[in-house]
PDB file of C-alpha atoms in Angstrom:
ATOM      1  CA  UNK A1473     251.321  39.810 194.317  1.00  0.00           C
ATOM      2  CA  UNK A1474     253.855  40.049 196.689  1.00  0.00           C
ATOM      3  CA  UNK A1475     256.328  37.484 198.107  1.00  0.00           C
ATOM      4  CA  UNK A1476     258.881  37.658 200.770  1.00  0.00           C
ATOM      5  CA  UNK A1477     262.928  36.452 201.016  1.00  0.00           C
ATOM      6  CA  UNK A1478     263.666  33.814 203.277  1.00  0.00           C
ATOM      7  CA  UNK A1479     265.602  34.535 205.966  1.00  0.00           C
ATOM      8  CA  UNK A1480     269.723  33.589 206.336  1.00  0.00           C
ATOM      9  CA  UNK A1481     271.367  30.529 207.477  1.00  0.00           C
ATOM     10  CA  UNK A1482     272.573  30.869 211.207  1.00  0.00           C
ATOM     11  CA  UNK A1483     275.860  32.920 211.446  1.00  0.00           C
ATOM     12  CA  UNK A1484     276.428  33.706 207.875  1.00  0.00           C
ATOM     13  CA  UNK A1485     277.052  37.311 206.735  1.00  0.00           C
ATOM     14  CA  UNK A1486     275.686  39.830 204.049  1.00  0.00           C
ATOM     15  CA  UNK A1487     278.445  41.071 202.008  1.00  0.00           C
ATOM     16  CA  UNK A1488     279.442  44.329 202.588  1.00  0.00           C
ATOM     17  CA  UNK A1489     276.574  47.193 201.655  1.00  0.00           C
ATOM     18  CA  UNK A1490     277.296  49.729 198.696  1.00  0.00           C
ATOM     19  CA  UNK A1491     277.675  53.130 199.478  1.00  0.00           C
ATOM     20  CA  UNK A1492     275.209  54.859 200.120  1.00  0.00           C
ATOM     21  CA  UNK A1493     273.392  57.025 197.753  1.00  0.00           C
ATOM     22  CA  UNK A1494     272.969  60.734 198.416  1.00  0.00           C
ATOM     23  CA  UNK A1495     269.967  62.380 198.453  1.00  0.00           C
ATOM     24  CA  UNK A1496     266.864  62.167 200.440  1.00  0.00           C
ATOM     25  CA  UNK A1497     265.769  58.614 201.258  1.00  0.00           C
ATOM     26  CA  UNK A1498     263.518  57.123 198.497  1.00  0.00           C
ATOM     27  CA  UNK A1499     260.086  55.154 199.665  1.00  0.00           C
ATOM     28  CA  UNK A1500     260.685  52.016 201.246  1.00  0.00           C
ATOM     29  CA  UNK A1501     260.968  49.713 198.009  1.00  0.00           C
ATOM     30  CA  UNK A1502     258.153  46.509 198.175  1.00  0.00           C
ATOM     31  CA  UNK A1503     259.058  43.341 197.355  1.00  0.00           C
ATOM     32  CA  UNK A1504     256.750  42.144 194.284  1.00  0.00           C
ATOM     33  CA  UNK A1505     256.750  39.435 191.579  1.00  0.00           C
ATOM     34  CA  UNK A1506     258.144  39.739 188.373  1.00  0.00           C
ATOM     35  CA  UNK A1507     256.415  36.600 187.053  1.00  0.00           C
ATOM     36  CA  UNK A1508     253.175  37.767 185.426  1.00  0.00           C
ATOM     37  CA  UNK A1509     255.246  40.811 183.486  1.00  0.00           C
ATOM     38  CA  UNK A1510     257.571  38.729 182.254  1.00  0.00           C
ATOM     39  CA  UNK A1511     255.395  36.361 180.933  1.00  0.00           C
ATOM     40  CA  UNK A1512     253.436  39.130 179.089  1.00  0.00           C
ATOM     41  CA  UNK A1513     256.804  40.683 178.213  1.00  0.00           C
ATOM     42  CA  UNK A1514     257.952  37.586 176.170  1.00  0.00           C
ATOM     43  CA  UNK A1515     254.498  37.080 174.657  1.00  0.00           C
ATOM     44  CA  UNK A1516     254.816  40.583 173.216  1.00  0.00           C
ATOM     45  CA  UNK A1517     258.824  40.048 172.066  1.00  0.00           C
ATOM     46  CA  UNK A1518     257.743  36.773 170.680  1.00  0.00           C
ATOM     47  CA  UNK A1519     254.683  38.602 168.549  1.00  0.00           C
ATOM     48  CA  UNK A1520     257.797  41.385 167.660  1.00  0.00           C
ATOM     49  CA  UNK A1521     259.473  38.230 165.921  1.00  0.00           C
ATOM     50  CA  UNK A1522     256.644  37.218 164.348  1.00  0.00           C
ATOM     51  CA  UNK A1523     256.109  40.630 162.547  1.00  0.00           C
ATOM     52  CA  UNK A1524     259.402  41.187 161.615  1.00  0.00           C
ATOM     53  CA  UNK A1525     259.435  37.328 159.794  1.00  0.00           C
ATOM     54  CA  UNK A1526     256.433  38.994 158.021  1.00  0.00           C
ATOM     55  CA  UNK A1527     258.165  41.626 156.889  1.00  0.00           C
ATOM     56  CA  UNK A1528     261.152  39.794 155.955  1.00  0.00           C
ATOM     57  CA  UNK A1529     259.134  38.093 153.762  1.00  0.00           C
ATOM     58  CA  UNK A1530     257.200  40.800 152.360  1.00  0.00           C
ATOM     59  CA  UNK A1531     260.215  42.643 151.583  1.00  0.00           C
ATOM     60  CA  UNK A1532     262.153  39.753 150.024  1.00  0.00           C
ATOM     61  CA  UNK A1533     259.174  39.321 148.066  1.00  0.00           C
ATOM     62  CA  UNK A1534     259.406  42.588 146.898  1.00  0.00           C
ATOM     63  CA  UNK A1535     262.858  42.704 146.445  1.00  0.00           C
ATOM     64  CA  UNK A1536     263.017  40.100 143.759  1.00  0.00           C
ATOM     65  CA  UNK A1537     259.974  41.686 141.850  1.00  0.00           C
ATOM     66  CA  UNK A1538     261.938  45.154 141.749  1.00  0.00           C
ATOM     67  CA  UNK A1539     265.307  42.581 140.324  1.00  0.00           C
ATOM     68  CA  UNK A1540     263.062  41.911 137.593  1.00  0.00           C
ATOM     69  CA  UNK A1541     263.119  45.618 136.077  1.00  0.00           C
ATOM     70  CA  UNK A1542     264.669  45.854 133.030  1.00  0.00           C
ATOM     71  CA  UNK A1543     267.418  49.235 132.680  1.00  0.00           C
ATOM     72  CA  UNK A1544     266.447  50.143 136.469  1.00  0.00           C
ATOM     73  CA  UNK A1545     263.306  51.718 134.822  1.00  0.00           C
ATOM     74  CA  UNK A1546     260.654  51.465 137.721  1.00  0.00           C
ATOM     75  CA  UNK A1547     257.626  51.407 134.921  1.00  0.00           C
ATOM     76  CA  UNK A1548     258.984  48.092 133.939  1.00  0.00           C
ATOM     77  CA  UNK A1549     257.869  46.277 136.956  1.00  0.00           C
ATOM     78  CA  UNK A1550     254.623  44.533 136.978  1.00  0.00           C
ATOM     79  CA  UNK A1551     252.426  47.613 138.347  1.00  0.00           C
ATOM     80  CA  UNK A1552     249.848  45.318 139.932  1.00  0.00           C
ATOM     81  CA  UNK A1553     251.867  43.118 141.961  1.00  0.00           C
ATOM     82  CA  UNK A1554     254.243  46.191 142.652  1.00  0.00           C
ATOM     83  CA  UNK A1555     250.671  47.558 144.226  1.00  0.00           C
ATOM     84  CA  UNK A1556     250.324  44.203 146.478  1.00  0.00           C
ATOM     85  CA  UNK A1557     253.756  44.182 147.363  1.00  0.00           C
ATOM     86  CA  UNK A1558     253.255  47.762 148.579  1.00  0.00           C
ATOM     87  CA  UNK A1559     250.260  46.651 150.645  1.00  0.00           C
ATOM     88  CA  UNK A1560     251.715  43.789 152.083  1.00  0.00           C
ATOM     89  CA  UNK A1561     254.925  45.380 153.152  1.00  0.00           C
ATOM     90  CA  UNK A1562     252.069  48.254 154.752  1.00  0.00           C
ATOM     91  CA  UNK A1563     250.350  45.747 156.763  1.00  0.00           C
ATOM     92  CA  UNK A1564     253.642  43.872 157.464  1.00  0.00           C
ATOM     93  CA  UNK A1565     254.812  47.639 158.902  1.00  0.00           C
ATOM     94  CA  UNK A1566     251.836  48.405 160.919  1.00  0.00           C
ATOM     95  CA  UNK A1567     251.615  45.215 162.772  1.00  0.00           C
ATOM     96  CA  UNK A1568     255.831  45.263 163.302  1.00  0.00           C
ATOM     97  CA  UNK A1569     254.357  49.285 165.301  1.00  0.00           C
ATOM     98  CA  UNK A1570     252.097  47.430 166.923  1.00  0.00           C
ATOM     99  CA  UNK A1571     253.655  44.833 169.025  1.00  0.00           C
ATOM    100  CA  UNK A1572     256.901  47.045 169.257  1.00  0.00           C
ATOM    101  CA  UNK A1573     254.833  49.886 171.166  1.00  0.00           C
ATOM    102  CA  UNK A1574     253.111  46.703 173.028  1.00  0.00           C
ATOM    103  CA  UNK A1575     256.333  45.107 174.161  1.00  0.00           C
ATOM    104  CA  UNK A1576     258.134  48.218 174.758  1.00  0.00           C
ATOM    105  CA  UNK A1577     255.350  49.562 177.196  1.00  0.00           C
ATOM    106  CA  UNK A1578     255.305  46.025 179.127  1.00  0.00           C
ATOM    107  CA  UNK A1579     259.090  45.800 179.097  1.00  0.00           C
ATOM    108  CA  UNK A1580     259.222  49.140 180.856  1.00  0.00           C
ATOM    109  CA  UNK A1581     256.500  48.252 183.424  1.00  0.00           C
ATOM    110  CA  UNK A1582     258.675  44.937 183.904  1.00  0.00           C
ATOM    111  CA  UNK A1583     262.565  46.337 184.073  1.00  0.00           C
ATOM    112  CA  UNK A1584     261.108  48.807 186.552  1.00  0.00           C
ATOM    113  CA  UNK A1585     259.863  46.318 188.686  1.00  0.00           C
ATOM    114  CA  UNK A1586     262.924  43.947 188.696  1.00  0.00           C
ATOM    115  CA  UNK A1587     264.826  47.417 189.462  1.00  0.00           C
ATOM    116  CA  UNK A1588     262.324  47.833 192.859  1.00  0.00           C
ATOM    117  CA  UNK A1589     262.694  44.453 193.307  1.00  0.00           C
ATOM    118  CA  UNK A1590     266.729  44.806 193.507  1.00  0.00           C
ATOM    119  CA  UNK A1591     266.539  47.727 195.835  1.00  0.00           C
ATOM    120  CA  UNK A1592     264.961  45.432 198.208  1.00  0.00           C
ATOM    121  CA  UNK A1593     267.855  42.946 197.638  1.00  0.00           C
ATOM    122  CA  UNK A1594     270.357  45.441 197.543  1.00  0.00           C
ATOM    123  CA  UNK A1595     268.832  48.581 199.078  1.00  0.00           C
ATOM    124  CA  UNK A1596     272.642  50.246 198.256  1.00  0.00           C
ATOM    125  CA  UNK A1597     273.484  48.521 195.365  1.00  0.00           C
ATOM    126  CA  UNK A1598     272.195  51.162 192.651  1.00  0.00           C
ATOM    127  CA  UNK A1599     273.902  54.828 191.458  1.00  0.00           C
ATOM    128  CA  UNK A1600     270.322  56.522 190.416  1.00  0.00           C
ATOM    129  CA  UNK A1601     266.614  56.208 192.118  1.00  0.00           C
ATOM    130  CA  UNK A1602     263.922  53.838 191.141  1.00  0.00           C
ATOM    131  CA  UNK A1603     262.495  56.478 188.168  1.00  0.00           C
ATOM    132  CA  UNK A1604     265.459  56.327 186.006  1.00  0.00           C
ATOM    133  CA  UNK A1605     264.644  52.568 185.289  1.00  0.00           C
ATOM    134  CA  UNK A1606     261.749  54.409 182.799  1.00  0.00           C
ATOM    135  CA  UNK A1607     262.959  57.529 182.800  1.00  0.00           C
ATOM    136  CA  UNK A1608     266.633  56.637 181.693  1.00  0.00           C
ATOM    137  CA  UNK A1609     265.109  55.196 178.382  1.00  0.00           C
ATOM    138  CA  UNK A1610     264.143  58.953 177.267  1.00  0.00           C
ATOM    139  CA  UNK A1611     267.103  60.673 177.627  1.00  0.00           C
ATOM    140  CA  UNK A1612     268.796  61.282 173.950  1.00  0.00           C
ATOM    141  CA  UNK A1613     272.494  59.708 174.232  1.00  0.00           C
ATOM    142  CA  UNK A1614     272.164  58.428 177.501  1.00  0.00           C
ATOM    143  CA  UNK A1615     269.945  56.048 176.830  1.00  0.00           C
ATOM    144  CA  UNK A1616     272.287  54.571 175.039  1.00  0.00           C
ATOM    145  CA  UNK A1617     274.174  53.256 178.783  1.00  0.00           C
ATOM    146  CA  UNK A1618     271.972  54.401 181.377  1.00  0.00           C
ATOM    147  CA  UNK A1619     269.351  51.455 180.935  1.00  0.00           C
ATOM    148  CA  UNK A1620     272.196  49.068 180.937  1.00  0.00           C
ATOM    149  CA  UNK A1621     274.109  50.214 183.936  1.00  0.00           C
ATOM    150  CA  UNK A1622     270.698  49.424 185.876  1.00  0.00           C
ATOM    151  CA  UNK A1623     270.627  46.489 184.203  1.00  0.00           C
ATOM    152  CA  UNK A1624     273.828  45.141 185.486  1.00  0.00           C
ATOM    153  CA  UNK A1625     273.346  46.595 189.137  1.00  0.00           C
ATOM    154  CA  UNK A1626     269.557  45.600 189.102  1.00  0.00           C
ATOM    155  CA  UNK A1627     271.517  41.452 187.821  1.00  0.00           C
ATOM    156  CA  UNK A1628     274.385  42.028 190.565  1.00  0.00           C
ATOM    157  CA  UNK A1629     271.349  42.660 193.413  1.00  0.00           C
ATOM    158  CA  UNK A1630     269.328  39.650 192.263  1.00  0.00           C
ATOM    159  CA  UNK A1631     272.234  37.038 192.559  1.00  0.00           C
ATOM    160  CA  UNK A1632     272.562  34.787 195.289  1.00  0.00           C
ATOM    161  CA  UNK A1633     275.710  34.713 197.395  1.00  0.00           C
ATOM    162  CA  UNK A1634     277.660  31.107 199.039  1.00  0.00           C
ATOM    163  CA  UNK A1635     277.126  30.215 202.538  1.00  0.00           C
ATOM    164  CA  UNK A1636     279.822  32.521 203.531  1.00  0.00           C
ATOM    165  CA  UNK A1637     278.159  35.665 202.427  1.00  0.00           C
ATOM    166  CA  UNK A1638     280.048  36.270 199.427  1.00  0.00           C
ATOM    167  CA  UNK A1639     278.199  37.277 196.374  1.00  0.00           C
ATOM    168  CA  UNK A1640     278.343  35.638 193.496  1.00  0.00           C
ATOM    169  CA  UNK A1641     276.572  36.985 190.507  1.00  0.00           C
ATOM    170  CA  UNK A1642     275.115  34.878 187.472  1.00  0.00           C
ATOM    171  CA  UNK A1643     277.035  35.163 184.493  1.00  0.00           C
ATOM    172  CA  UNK A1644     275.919  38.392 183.252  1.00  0.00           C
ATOM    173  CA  UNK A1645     276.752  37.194 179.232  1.00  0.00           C
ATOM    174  CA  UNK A1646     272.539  37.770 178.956  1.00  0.00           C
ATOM    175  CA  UNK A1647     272.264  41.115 179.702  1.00  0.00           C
ATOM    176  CA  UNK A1648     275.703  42.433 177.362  1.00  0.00           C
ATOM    177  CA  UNK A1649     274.504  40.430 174.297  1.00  0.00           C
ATOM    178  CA  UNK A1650     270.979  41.683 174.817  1.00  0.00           C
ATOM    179  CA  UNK A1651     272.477  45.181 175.046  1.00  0.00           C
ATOM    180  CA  UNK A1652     274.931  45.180 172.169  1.00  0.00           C
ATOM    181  CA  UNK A1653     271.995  43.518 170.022  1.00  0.00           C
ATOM    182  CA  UNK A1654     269.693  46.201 170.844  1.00  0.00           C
ATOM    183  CA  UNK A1655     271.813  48.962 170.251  1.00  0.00           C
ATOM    184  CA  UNK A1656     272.927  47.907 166.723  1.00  0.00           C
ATOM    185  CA  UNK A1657     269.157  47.495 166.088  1.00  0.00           C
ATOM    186  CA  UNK A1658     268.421  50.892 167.174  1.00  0.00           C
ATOM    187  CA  UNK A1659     271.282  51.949 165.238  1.00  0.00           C
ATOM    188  CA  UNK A1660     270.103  50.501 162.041  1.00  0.00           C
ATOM    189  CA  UNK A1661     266.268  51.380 162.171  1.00  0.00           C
ATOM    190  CA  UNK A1662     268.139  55.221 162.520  1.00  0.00           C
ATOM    191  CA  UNK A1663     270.099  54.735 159.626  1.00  0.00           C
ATOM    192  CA  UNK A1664     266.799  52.985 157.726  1.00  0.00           C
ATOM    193  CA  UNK A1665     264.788  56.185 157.555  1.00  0.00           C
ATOM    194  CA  UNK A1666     268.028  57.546 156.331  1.00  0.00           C
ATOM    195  CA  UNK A1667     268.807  54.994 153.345  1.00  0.00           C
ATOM    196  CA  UNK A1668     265.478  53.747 152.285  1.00  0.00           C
ATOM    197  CA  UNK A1669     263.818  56.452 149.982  1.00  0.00           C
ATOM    198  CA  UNK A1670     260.148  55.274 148.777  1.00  0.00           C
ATOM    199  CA  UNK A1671     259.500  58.194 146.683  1.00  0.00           C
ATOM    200  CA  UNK A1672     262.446  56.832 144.114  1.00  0.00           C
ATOM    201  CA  UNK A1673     261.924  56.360 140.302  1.00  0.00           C
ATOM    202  CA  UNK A1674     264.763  54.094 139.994  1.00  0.00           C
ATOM    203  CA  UNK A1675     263.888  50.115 140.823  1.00  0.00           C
ATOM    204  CA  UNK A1676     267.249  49.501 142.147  1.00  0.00           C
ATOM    205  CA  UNK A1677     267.249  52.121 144.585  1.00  0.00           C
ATOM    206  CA  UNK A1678     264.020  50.611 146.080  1.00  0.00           C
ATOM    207  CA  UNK A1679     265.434  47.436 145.785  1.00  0.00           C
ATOM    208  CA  UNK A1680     268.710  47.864 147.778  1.00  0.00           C
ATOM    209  CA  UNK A1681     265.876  49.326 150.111  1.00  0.00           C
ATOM    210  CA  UNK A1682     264.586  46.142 150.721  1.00  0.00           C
ATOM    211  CA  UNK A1683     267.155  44.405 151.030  1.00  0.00           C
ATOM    212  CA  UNK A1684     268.599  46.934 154.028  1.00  0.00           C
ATOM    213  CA  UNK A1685     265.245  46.214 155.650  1.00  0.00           C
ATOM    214  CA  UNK A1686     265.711  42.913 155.672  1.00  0.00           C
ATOM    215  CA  UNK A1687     269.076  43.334 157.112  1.00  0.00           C
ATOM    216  CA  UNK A1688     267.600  45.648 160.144  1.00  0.00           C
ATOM    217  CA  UNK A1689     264.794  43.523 160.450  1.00  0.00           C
ATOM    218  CA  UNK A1690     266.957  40.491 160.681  1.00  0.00           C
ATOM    219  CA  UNK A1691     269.031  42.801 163.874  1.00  0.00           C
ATOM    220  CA  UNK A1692     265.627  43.054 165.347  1.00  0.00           C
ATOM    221  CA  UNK A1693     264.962  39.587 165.551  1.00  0.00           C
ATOM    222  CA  UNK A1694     268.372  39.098 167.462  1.00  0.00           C
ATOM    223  CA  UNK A1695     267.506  41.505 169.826  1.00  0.00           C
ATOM    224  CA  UNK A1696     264.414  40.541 170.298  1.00  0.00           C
ATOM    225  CA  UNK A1697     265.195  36.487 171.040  1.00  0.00           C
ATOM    226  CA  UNK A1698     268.147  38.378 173.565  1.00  0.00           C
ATOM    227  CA  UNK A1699     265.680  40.343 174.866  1.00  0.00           C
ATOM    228  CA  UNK A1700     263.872  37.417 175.770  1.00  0.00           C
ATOM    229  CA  UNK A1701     266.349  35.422 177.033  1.00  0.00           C
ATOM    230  CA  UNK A1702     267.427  38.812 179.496  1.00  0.00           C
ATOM    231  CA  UNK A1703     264.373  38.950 180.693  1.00  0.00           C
ATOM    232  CA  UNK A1704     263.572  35.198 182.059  1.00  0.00           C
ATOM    233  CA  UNK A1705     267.221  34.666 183.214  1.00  0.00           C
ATOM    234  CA  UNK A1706     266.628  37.652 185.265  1.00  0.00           C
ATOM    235  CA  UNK A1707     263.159  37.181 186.312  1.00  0.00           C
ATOM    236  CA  UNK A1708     264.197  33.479 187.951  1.00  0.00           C
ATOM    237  CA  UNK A1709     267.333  34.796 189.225  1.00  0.00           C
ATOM    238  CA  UNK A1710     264.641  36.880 191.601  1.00  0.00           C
ATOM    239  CA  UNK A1711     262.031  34.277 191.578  1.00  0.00           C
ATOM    240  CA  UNK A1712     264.922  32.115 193.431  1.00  0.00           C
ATOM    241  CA  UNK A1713     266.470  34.865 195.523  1.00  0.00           C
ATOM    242  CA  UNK A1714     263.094  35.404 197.150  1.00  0.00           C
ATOM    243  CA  UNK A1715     261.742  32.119 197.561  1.00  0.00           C
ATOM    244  CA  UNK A1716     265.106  30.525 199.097  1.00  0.00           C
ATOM    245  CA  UNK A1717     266.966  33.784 200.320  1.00  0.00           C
ATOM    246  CA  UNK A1718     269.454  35.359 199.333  1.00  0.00           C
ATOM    247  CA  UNK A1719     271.951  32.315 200.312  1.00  0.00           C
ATOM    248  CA  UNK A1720     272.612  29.807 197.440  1.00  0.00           C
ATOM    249  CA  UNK A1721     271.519  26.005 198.485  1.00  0.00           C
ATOM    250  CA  UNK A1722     274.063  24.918 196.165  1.00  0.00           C
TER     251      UNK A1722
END
């Protein structure tokens, strides 16, 4: 689905263009809805909550059957609940892979479309081509700003401007909390593989284990209701730049 921006008011002005990139000219960018993504896109995050609550519970559940232990000896636990709890943190794991590789495949197909989308708005308003919306996810350290610089130049292109032609962005508070929070997540599931150690004997080793997932899982969530949040302020910021132009009615 495509849709089209409506024209200017008489006599008002575009504010003045970006620079121009260098480089060869890119294909003309299209125009498309972000709508049906983002719809699909918070399904997904919303199923990523849901998984981590399971595992929150899962590992609190285990947590306070390692506490019962007695001299940190691991053999002291209940073995056959120590087996469920195993199994249900398993499942609890596999289902938080699941809808992250889900939601992180949609959000891609989404933040790259909202990126096109921008160009159209702004057709000099970004540093890097169309690609690095995907492509700057994969790059080890730089992924750690490159995804948010086109996040702020892709929010920048999809504000409206007054009557006057002078822009005036949308308070871009969604798209630095959703940053921050998904950066200290992706810190902390690092640092996870680091801590947690499942082959320990010890019961409080495995315990402060599950209590650090909880913590990270607890980040996730965060991120995850910021993500959200990112992605539908952004996808009607668009929605209304191309349905009433790029002038603000009000």
């Amino acid at each position: 689905m495509s849709f089209s921006p409506v024209g200017p008011p008489p006599g008002a002005q575009y504010p003045a263009p970006y620079p121009a990139p260098a480089g060869p000219p890119a294909a003309t960018a299209v125009l498309r809805s972000p709508l049906g993504l983002a719809t699909a896109v918070v399904v997904l995050l919303s199923l990523v909550i849901a998984a981590d609550v399971v595992d929150i519970v899962a590992e609190a559940s285990r947590y306070a059957l390692l506490d019962t232990a007695v001299g940190d000896v691991l053999a002291t636990v209940d073995q056959s609940a120590l087996n469920r709890s195993d199994l249900w943190v398993g499942v609890a794991a596999g289902l938080q892979f699941l809808t992250l590789v889900g939601s992180a495949v949609l959000f891609l197909i989404w933040f790259h479309r909202v990126r096109t989308n921008g160009e159209v708005f702004a057709p000099n308003g970004f540093e890097k081509g169309r690609g690095w919306a995907i492509g700057g996810w994969f790059i080890p350290i730089g992924n750690l700003w490159i995804p948010s610089k086109i996040a702020r130049e892709t929010w920048v292109a999809s504000s409206q401007t007054t009557q006057d032609g002078r822009l005036r962005p949308a308070d871009s508070g969604p798209v630095a909390y959703w940053w921050a929070a998904w950066v200290a997540s992706w810190i902390l599931d690092a640092l996870a593989t680091r801590v947690t150690n499942e082959n320990s004997v010890y019961a409080d080793d495995l315990r402060d284990a599950a209590g650090f997932t909880i913590a990270v899982d607890a980040v996730d969530i965060l991120a995850a209701v910021l993500a959200i949040l990112f992605v539908r302020k952004l996808t009607a910021m668009q929605h209304r730049k191309a349905t009433e132009g790029p002038f603000a009615l009000s």
